[in-house]
Structure formats: structure tokens, C-alpha cells
mmCIF file of C-alpha atoms in Angstrom:
data_model
loop_
_atom_site.group_PDB
_atom_site.id
_atom_site.type_symbol
_atom_site.label_atom_id
_atom_site.label_comp_id
_atom_site.label_asym_id
_atom_site.label_seq_id
_atom_site.Cartn_x
_atom_site.Cartn_y
_atom_site.Cartn_z
ATOM 1 C CA MET A 127 -21.604 -9.559 -5.490
ATOM 2 C CA ASN A 128 -20.825 -6.827 -7.940
ATOM 3 C CA VAL A 129 -17.126 -5.763 -7.855
ATOM 4 C CA THR A 130 -15.147 -2.975 -9.468
ATOM 5 C CA VAL A 131 -11.355 -3.416 -9.769
ATOM 6 C CA GLY A 132 -9.452 -0.193 -10.314
ATOM 7 C CA ILE A 133 -5.971 -0.335 -11.888
ATOM 8 C CA THR A 134 -3.646 2.688 -11.944
ATOM 9 C CA SER A 135 -0.555 2.890 -14.053
ATOM 10 C CA TYR A 136 2.087 5.194 -15.413
ATOM 11 C CA ASN A 137 4.751 4.140 -17.936
ATOM 12 C CA GLN A 138 4.597 0.466 -16.681
ATOM 13 C CA ARG A 139 3.624 -1.331 -19.885
ATOM 14 C CA ASP A 140 5.038 -4.737 -19.114
ATOM 15 C CA TYR A 141 4.079 -4.691 -15.475
ATOM 16 C CA LEU A 142 0.614 -3.427 -16.397
ATOM 17 C CA ILE A 143 0.007 -6.313 -18.816
ATOM 18 C CA ALA A 144 0.754 -8.816 -15.971
ATOM 19 C CA ALA A 145 -1.633 -6.810 -13.611
ATOM 20 C CA ILE A 146 -4.487 -6.881 -16.140
ATOM 21 C CA ASP A 147 -4.075 -10.426 -16.973
ATOM 22 C CA SER A 148 -4.086 -11.412 -13.182
ATOM 23 C CA VAL A 149 -7.525 -9.727 -12.788
ATOM 24 C CA LEU A 150 -8.902 -11.404 -15.960
ATOM 25 C CA ALA A 151 -7.599 -14.732 -14.631
ATOM 26 C CA GLN A 152 -9.740 -14.471 -11.397
ATOM 27 C CA THR A 153 -12.012 -17.396 -10.667
ATOM 28 C CA TYR A 154 -14.573 -14.796 -9.618
ATOM 29 C CA LEU A 155 -14.598 -12.200 -12.351
ATOM 30 C CA PRO A 156 -15.304 -8.567 -11.430
ATOM 31 C CA ALA A 157 -18.181 -6.736 -13.065
ATOM 32 C CA GLU A 158 -15.828 -4.167 -14.422
ATOM 33 C CA ILE A 159 -12.062 -3.316 -14.523
ATOM 34 C CA LEU A 160 -11.316 0.348 -14.743
ATOM 35 C CA ILE A 161 -7.815 1.076 -15.904
ATOM 36 C CA VAL A 162 -6.468 4.513 -15.415
ATOM 37 C CA ASP A 163 -3.512 5.470 -17.537
ATOM 38 C CA ASP A 164 -1.962 8.639 -15.981
ATOM 39 C CA ALA A 165 -0.773 10.206 -19.268
ATOM 40 C CA SER A 166 2.020 7.632 -19.896
ATOM 41 C CA THR A 167 4.645 8.380 -22.562
ATOM 42 C CA ASP A 168 5.071 4.655 -23.456
ATOM 43 C CA ASP A 169 2.489 2.708 -25.351
ATOM 44 C CA SER A 170 0.458 1.844 -22.264
ATOM 45 C CA PRO A 171 -2.649 3.665 -23.578
ATOM 46 C CA GLN A 172 -2.582 1.464 -26.781
ATOM 47 C CA VAL A 173 -2.118 -1.649 -24.661
ATOM 48 C CA ILE A 174 -5.207 -0.652 -22.469
ATOM 49 C CA SER A 175 -7.277 0.147 -25.550
ATOM 50 C CA ALA A 176 -6.441 -3.193 -26.969
ATOM 51 C CA TYR A 177 -7.681 -4.939 -23.816
ATOM 52 C CA ALA A 178 -10.850 -2.897 -23.894
ATOM 53 C CA GLY A 179 -11.354 -4.043 -27.552
ATOM 54 C CA ARG A 180 -10.856 -7.719 -26.587
ATOM 55 C CA HIS A 181 -12.997 -7.574 -23.403
ATOM 56 C CA PRO A 182 -15.482 -4.731 -24.068
ATOM 57 C CA ASP A 183 -18.059 -5.977 -21.437
ATOM 58 C CA ILE A 184 -15.533 -5.779 -18.504
ATOM 59 C CA VAL A 185 -12.572 -3.507 -19.327
ATOM 60 C CA ARG A 186 -13.152 0.302 -19.190
ATOM 61 C CA PRO A 187 -10.184 2.509 -20.026
ATOM 62 C CA LEU A 188 -9.680 5.903 -18.471
ATOM 63 C CA LEU A 189 -6.894 7.493 -20.452
ATOM 64 C CA LEU A 190 -5.753 10.798 -18.962
ATOM 65 C CA THR A 191 -4.124 13.412 -21.009
ATOM 66 C CA ARG A 192 -2.333 15.184 -18.114
ATOM 67 C CA ASN A 193 -0.263 13.496 -15.500
ATOM 68 C CA GLY A 194 -1.720 14.109 -12.083
ATOM 69 C CA GLY A 195 -0.024 11.393 -9.855
ATOM 70 C CA VAL A 196 -1.361 8.187 -8.501
ATOM 71 C CA ASN A 197 -3.678 9.570 -6.002
ATOM 72 C CA ALA A 198 -5.480 11.724 -8.522
ATOM 73 C CA ALA A 199 -5.741 8.678 -10.733
ATOM 74 C CA ARG A 200 -7.262 6.694 -7.953
ATOM 75 C CA ASN A 201 -9.951 9.396 -7.516
ATOM 76 C CA HIS A 202 -10.911 8.928 -11.139
ATOM 77 C CA ILE A 203 -11.705 5.351 -10.259
ATOM 78 C CA LEU A 204 -13.648 6.387 -7.204
ATOM 79 C CA ASN A 205 -15.829 8.603 -9.469
ATOM 80 C CA ALA A 206 -16.398 6.127 -12.147
ATOM 81 C CA ALA A 207 -16.801 2.834 -10.197
ATOM 82 C CA THR A 208 -20.248 1.270 -10.452
ATOM 83 C CA GLY A 209 -19.694 -1.923 -8.530
ATOM 84 C CA ASP A 210 -20.958 -2.374 -4.931
ATOM 85 C CA TYR A 211 -17.480 -3.313 -3.854
ATOM 86 C CA LEU A 212 -14.145 -1.739 -5.008
ATOM 87 C CA ALA A 213 -10.589 -2.940 -4.789
ATOM 88 C CA PHE A 214 -7.502 -1.084 -6.140
ATOM 89 C CA LEU A 215 -4.578 -2.793 -7.789
ATOM 90 C CA ASP A 216 -1.402 -0.847 -8.613
ATOM 91 C CA GLY A 217 -0.259 -1.396 -12.192
ATOM 92 C CA ASP A 218 3.001 -3.063 -11.124
ATOM 93 C CA ASP A 219 1.449 -5.625 -8.778
ATOM 94 C CA ARG A 220 -0.458 -8.829 -9.445
ATOM 95 C CA TRP A 221 -3.278 -10.903 -7.957
ATOM 96 C CA LEU A 222 -3.460 -14.711 -7.585
ATOM 97 C CA PRO A 223 -6.436 -16.273 -9.291
ATOM 98 C CA GLY A 224 -8.509 -17.026 -6.144
ATOM 99 C CA LYS A 225 -8.187 -13.493 -4.546
ATOM 100 C CA LEU A 226 -11.678 -12.146 -5.288
ATOM 101 C CA ALA A 227 -13.404 -15.534 -4.770
ATOM 102 C CA ARG A 228 -11.766 -15.949 -1.296
ATOM 103 C CA ALA A 229 -12.677 -12.296 -0.446
ATOM 104 C CA ALA A 230 -16.296 -12.772 -1.512
ATOM 105 C CA ALA A 231 -16.534 -16.008 0.729
ATOM 106 C CA ARG A 232 -14.935 -14.126 3.683
ATOM 107 C CA LEU A 233 -17.494 -11.297 3.284
ATOM 108 C CA ASP A 234 -20.245 -13.851 3.392
ATOM 109 C CA ALA A 235 -18.890 -15.532 6.545
ATOM 110 C CA ALA A 236 -20.974 -15.758 9.700
ATOM 111 C CA ASP A 237 -19.285 -12.768 11.423
ATOM 112 C CA ARG A 238 -20.041 -10.562 8.279
ATOM 113 C CA PRO A 239 -17.010 -8.227 8.122
ATOM 114 C CA ASP A 240 -17.510 -4.884 6.304
ATOM 115 C CA ALA A 241 -14.311 -5.166 4.386
ATOM 116 C CA VAL A 242 -11.642 -7.831 3.662
ATOM 117 C CA PHE A 243 -7.920 -7.957 3.118
ATOM 118 C CA ASP A 244 -5.550 -10.884 2.547
ATOM 119 C CA ASN A 245 -1.904 -11.756 2.873
ATOM 120 C CA PHE A 246 0.608 -10.889 0.168
ATOM 121 C CA VAL A 247 4.134 -11.527 -0.891
ATOM 122 C CA PHE A 248 6.756 -9.026 -1.676
ATOM 123 C CA THR A 249 8.610 -9.789 -4.997
ATOM 124 C CA ASP A 250 11.465 -8.294 -6.855
ATOM 125 C CA ALA A 251 11.324 -6.509 -10.159
ATOM 126 C CA GLN A 252 11.144 -9.799 -12.027
ATOM 127 C CA GLY A 253 8.260 -11.026 -9.879
ATOM 128 C CA GLN A 254 10.344 -13.503 -7.828
ATOM 129 C CA PRO A 255 9.025 -13.956 -4.306
ATOM 130 C CA GLN A 256 11.160 -12.482 -1.561
ATOM 131 C CA PHE A 257 9.124 -12.645 1.685
ATOM 132 C CA VAL A 258 5.656 -12.780 2.945
ATOM 133 C CA TRP A 259 3.854 -9.852 4.599
ATOM 134 C CA ALA A 260 2.256 -11.751 7.551
ATOM 135 C CA ALA A 261 4.800 -14.496 7.892
ATOM 136 C CA ARG A 262 4.858 -14.776 11.709
ATOM 137 C CA ALA A 263 1.750 -13.520 13.290
ATOM 138 C CA ARG A 264 -1.833 -13.362 11.934
ATOM 139 C CA PRO A 265 -2.998 -9.716 11.397
ATOM 140 C CA PRO A 266 -5.830 -8.438 13.622
ATOM 141 C CA GLU A 267 -9.376 -8.301 12.396
ATOM 142 C CA GLY A 268 -12.263 -6.205 13.538
ATOM 143 C CA PRO A 269 -11.854 -2.244 14.098
ATOM 144 C CA LEU A 270 -8.289 -1.416 12.918
ATOM 145 C CA LEU A 271 -8.107 2.407 13.241
ATOM 146 C CA ARG A 272 -5.460 2.196 15.960
ATOM 147 C CA GLN A 273 -3.333 -0.230 14.015
ATOM 148 C CA VAL A 274 -3.592 1.695 10.748
ATOM 149 C CA ILE A 275 -2.729 5.029 12.222
ATOM 150 C CA THR A 276 0.302 3.672 14.101
ATOM 151 C CA LEU A 277 1.199 1.112 11.337
ATOM 152 C CA ASP A 278 0.982 -1.580 13.999
ATOM 153 C CA LEU A 279 0.658 -4.228 11.233
ATOM 154 C CA PRO A 280 3.031 -6.916 10.003
ATOM 155 C CA ARG A 281 6.276 -5.387 8.809
ATOM 156 C CA THR A 282 4.835 -1.890 9.665
ATOM 157 C CA THR A 283 3.243 -2.138 6.363
ATOM 158 C CA LEU A 284 -0.360 -1.552 5.448
ATOM 159 C CA PHE A 285 -2.596 -4.225 3.953
ATOM 160 C CA ARG A 286 -3.120 -3.848 0.166
ATOM 161 C CA SER A 287 -5.863 -4.426 -2.470
ATOM 162 C CA GLU A 288 -8.562 -4.705 0.270
ATOM 163 C CA LEU A 289 -12.157 -5.198 -0.942
ATOM 164 C CA VAL A 290 -14.391 -2.556 0.545
ATOM 165 C CA PRO A 291 -17.989 -1.395 -0.258
ATOM 166 C CA THR A 292 -17.706 1.524 -2.761
ATOM 167 C CA ALA A 293 -20.035 3.542 -0.613
ATOM 168 C CA LEU A 294 -17.573 3.308 2.320
ATOM 169 C CA TRP A 295 -14.642 4.300 0.055
ATOM 170 C CA ARG A 296 -16.618 7.375 -0.906
ATOM 171 C CA SER A 297 -17.661 8.043 2.650
ATOM 172 C CA ALA A 298 -14.020 7.970 3.655
ATOM 173 C CA GLY A 299 -13.300 10.788 1.095
ATOM 174 C CA TYR A 300 -11.077 11.020 -1.872
ATOM 175 C CA TYR A 301 -7.325 10.380 -2.032
ATOM 176 C CA ASP A 302 -5.343 13.602 -1.413
ATOM 177 C CA PRO A 303 -3.290 14.269 -4.482
ATOM 178 C CA SER A 304 -0.983 16.656 -2.625
ATOM 179 C CA PHE A 305 0.561 13.641 -0.787
ATOM 180 C CA ARG A 306 3.538 12.501 -2.986
ATOM 181 C CA ILE A 307 3.980 9.561 -0.704
ATOM 182 C CA TYR A 308 1.894 8.030 2.095
ATOM 183 C CA GLY A 309 -1.323 9.025 0.217
ATOM 184 C CA ASP A 310 -2.440 5.468 0.706
ATOM 185 C CA TRP A 311 -1.739 5.714 4.498
ATOM 186 C CA ASP A 312 -3.777 8.938 4.638
ATOM 187 C CA MET A 313 -6.760 7.359 2.802
ATOM 188 C CA ARG A 314 -6.619 4.219 4.957
ATOM 189 C CA ILE A 315 -6.700 6.301 8.238
ATOM 190 C CA ARG A 316 -10.054 7.737 6.923
ATOM 191 C CA GLN A 317 -11.136 4.443 5.528
ATOM 192 C CA ALA A 318 -10.527 2.748 8.964
ATOM 193 C CA GLN A 319 -12.760 5.323 10.562
ATOM 194 C CA VAL A 320 -15.862 4.221 8.519
ATOM 195 C CA VAL A 321 -15.122 0.468 8.128
ATOM 196 C CA GLY A 322 -16.584 -0.986 11.395
ATOM 197 C CA ARG A 323 -14.941 -4.441 10.981
ATOM 198 C CA TYR A 324 -12.189 -5.834 8.843
ATOM 199 C CA GLY A 325 -11.977 -9.537 7.957
ATOM 200 C CA TYR A 326 -8.851 -11.364 7.002
ATOM 201 C CA VAL A 327 -8.197 -14.134 4.480
ATOM 202 C CA ASP A 328 -5.272 -16.196 5.730
ATOM 203 C CA ALA A 329 -3.809 -16.909 2.309
ATOM 204 C CA VAL A 330 -1.184 -15.230 0.104
ATOM 205 C CA LEU A 331 -3.452 -13.849 -2.713
ATOM 206 C CA SER A 332 -1.450 -10.750 -3.914
ATOM 207 C CA GLU A 333 1.955 -9.869 -5.090
ATOM 208 C CA TYR A 334 3.596 -6.492 -4.206
ATOM 209 C CA ARG A 335 6.439 -5.758 -6.652
ATOM 210 C CA ARG A 336 9.355 -3.828 -5.428
ATOM 211 C CA HIS A 337 11.426 -2.516 -8.189
ATOM 212 C CA GLY A 338 13.140 0.666 -6.822
ATOM 213 C CA ALA A 339 11.263 3.027 -9.186
ATOM 214 C CA GLY A 340 8.101 3.623 -7.076
ATOM 215 C CA LEU A 341 7.191 6.696 -5.186
ATOM 216 C CA SER A 342 8.259 5.019 -1.855
ATOM 217 C CA ALA A 343 11.920 5.242 -3.137
ATOM 218 C CA GLN A 344 12.277 8.677 -1.621
ATOM 219 C CA SER A 345 14.746 10.042 0.793
ATOM 220 C CA VAL A 346 14.307 9.242 4.458
ATOM 221 C CA ASP A 347 13.776 12.933 5.190
ATOM 222 C CA SER A 348 10.890 12.966 2.672
ATOM 223 C CA HIS A 349 9.323 10.013 4.641
ATOM 224 C CA LEU A 350 9.859 11.757 7.963
ATOM 225 C CA ALA A 351 8.186 14.892 6.566
ATOM 226 C CA ALA A 352 5.314 12.923 5.389
ATOM 227 C CA VAL A 353 4.849 11.162 8.736
ATOM 228 C CA ASP A 354 4.919 14.730 10.408
ATOM 229 C CA ARG A 355 2.233 15.855 7.942
ATOM 230 C CA VAL A 356 0.043 12.876 8.634
ATOM 231 C CA GLU A 357 0.403 13.399 12.350
ATOM 232 C CA ALA A 358 -0.553 17.135 11.888
ATOM 233 C CA LYS A 359 -3.467 16.334 9.657
ATOM 234 C CA TYR A 360 -5.033 14.014 12.168
ATOM 235 C CA ALA A 361 -3.943 15.832 15.354
ATOM 236 C CA SER A 362 -7.563 16.118 16.759
ATOM 237 C CA LEU A 363 -8.230 12.421 16.112
ATOM 238 C CA ILE A 364 -4.891 11.373 17.632
ATOM 239 C CA ALA A 365 -5.540 13.580 20.717
ATOM 240 C CA HIS A 366 -8.863 11.921 21.162
ATOM 241 C CA MET A 367 -7.368 8.448 20.796
ATOM 242 C CA GLU A 368 -4.518 9.364 23.234
ATOM 243 C CA ALA A 369 -7.063 10.479 25.821
ATOM 244 C CA ASP A 370 -8.925 7.216 25.299
ATOM 245 C CA ALA A 371 -6.087 4.636 25.557
ATOM 246 C CA GLY A 372 -2.834 6.378 24.590
ATOM 247 C CA GLY A 373 0.083 4.895 22.497
ATOM 248 C CA ILE A 374 -0.536 6.770 19.278
ATOM 249 C CA HIS A 375 2.315 9.294 19.552
ATOM 250 C CA ALA A 376 4.572 6.474 20.793
ATOM 251 C CA GLY A 377 3.648 4.254 17.823
ATOM 252 C CA LEU A 378 4.448 7.133 15.386
ATOM 253 C CA ARG A 379 7.775 7.745 17.101
ATOM 254 C CA ARG A 380 8.571 4.005 16.691
ATOM 255 C CA TRP A 381 7.815 4.264 12.873
ATOM 256 C CA ARG A 382 10.144 7.256 12.563
ATOM 257 C CA ALA A 383 12.893 5.366 14.302
ATOM 258 C CA LYS A 384 12.266 2.402 12.026
ATOM 259 C CA LEU A 385 12.548 4.593 8.895
ATOM 260 C CA LEU A 386 15.859 6.016 10.128
ATOM 261 C CA GLN A 387 17.196 2.520 11.040
ATOM 262 C CA ARG A 388 16.185 1.172 7.621
ATOM 263 C CA ALA A 389 18.005 4.233 6.035
ATOM 264 C CA ALA A 390 21.048 3.311 8.135
ATOM 265 C CA TYR A 391 21.006 -0.226 7.010
ATOM 266 C CA ASN A 392 20.578 0.649 3.270
ATOM 267 C CA THR A 393 23.275 3.405 3.360
ATOM 268 C CA ALA A 394 25.828 1.068 5.057
ATOM 269 C CA ALA A 395 24.912 -1.777 2.671
ATOM 270 C CA GLY A 396 25.708 0.573 -0.323
ATOM 271 C CA ARG A 397 29.339 0.697 0.627
ATOM 272 C CA ALA A 398 29.791 4.061 -0.983
ATOM 273 C CA ARG A 399 32.439 6.372 0.205
ATOM 274 C CA GLY A 400 31.605 7.818 3.677
ATOM 275 C CA CYS A 401 28.621 5.407 4.043
ATOM 276 C CA ARG A 402 29.449 4.401 7.582
ATOM 277 C CA ARG A 403 29.527 7.905 8.909
ATOM 278 C CA GLN A 404 26.184 8.762 7.253
ATOM 279 C CA ALA A 405 24.664 5.393 8.329
ATOM 280 C CA LEU A 406 25.736 5.992 11.869
ATOM 281 C CA ALA A 407 24.196 9.509 11.807
ATOM 282 C CA TYR A 408 20.861 7.993 10.697
ATOM 283 C CA TYR A 409 21.144 5.383 13.494
ATOM 284 C CA ARG A 410 21.735 7.998 16.159
ATOM 285 C CA ARG A 411 18.818 10.054 14.957
ATOM 286 C CA SER A 412 16.579 6.996 15.261
ATOM 287 C CA LEU A 413 17.502 6.746 19.078
ATOM 288 C CA ALA A 414 16.034 10.134 19.603
ATOM 289 C CA TYR A 415 12.562 8.696 18.627
ATOM 290 C CA ALA A 416 12.822 5.193 20.117
ATOM 291 C CA PRO A 417 15.806 3.803 21.974
ATOM 292 C CA ALA A 418 15.476 0.384 20.379
ATOM 293 C CA LEU A 419 18.421 -1.814 19.295
ATOM 294 C CA ASP A 420 18.435 -2.759 15.599
ATOM 295 C CA ALA A 421 21.164 -5.389 15.466
ATOM 296 C CA ARG A 422 20.825 -5.821 11.673
ATOM 297 C CA ALA A 423 21.423 -2.202 11.022
ATOM 298 C CA LEU A 424 24.322 -2.037 13.552
ATOM 299 C CA TRP A 425 26.081 -5.038 12.118
ATOM 300 C CA GLN A 426 25.699 -3.593 8.507
ATOM 301 C CA ILE A 427 27.435 -0.441 9.746
ATOM 302 C CA VAL A 428 30.357 -2.071 11.709
ATOM 303 C CA LYS A 429 31.036 -5.200 9.752
ATOM 304 C CA PRO A 430 34.365 -5.306 7.810
#
């Protein structure tokens, strides 16, 4: 199997080194590693060029001179990839050595899924494990459009670093650079429309680093506006799915409620002046979307 791995990075030198090394350490090496530097102002371009010099047969640098954002960077990979399969890796994340080998084996299984994803662990900025994505229930396999569009997945979080035929990536269309956040969700909605069946590898094979400097560290209102935009963009698809089985709008309302409850928890936990009032306001807004109790957020708000 001929695999392209696409790594995107911007001013993440040390994290980037760990990401590249994790791909070079795979027991099943990809045919090529495309590394896009999005016009970094640190020495990331020099680091990438050094890797290309040491591994000229596998590492291909794509050094951009103008910063265009992560979604535009991913599109450079989509254009340049020559492998039959393609997986993306953010420059601040890592893979475990058996990831590609296990994915290749799952693709070759008797049920022949079209694409494969695996379990992953959330880590802190230093790479220390915090919690596992699918710790309680096994994620679904097969057609996953409904689950993707409503984020009905473990921890209401999308799978990551899935291995998908390059032709299907391109059939889904390119990443939308106008999405500052949720560009990955937007792409995976389109991806899930063209991937007939997803397969799952029941093993933790990736690390998702959370360091507070990512694009997801935006205000809750920015997140809500992005959800509104996704819902509007796919209005006709959602209308068709609602007519078929329903539940799409309800799922998106639950996601909005969860965003607000998460904001309530984080605001109260910050213990800044006036935090309880602001946290309670977030919690009350969440009830307008889904009247669900979040004991964790409530306790953070009222505890001494």
C-alpha cells in the first residue's frame, strides 16, 4: 500500500520534530512525508530542510512564503500527494509506531472498509497522557455521515489522522480556508459523504496534544458562530437527513449546549472576578438549546 503522510505546522519547531520523528519511526513506513511549513517565523523551515537532507527519498518539504492558515496548508498536501492513501498529522501531534501497520491490516480485513481510523489519547503540552478518546464505548463503523455531522462520537470529538484513499479525499473537495475553526469538521462532513464504510482499529495509536495555543482556543461565541455556519452550509443535506430519520438539528443543539456548558465550567474554574456570574450566564444559555443537567459544570459554579 502506497501511503502519503501530510504534516502541517506553523511556529511549532519542537512539537514538529516530535511529529516527524513519530512518522519516521513507523513500523510500516509511508512512501512519502509531505511537510508544509505555513511561513513560520521560527527556524521550522530549516528543521524541515534538514530532515529532507537526511531522508531525501521520503521527506518532501513544502515551504510556504505567505501564511494562509492550516486549511490552506492542508490543500497544498492534497495537491501534492502521490500516494494511493493519505493521512494528515498536525505538527503538534504524534503517532505511535504501529499506527500505519495496524491501519493497513484493518484495510485488508475481510470486510474491506474504505477508510480507517483508530483510538487516540489526549495529552498535555508536555506530551503527558490525560485521557483516551474512546475510553467507554467502541466508536461505530460503517457509514458515519450522521455521526460526523452531529458529532455523535466519543467526547463529541471527531476521529483524527484517518487513513483514506487520496482519490476520496479529492472527491470530497478541498479544505475551506475561510473556516478559522471547524474546518476539519466541514471537511469530514464531505468526506463522510464519499467514504462508504469506515473501519476502526481498537487501539490507541495517536496522541492529540492540547497546549492552549491552537485554533480551538477561541471564545465560545466563535464556536457557536462556526456551528451556525456549518449548519447553514449543509442546510439541504440536513433537511434531507431530517426527512429520512430526523435527529440532526437536535444533535447540533446538543453540541451547542455542550459548548456553553464547557465554557461555564472553564469560566468558573478560572476563579477570576465575576466568574460565577458569567459562568451561570453561559449555563443558562445552554438550557435554551438542550435542557440537560451538567453536574460537573454546576458544581464548579457553586462550590466554595
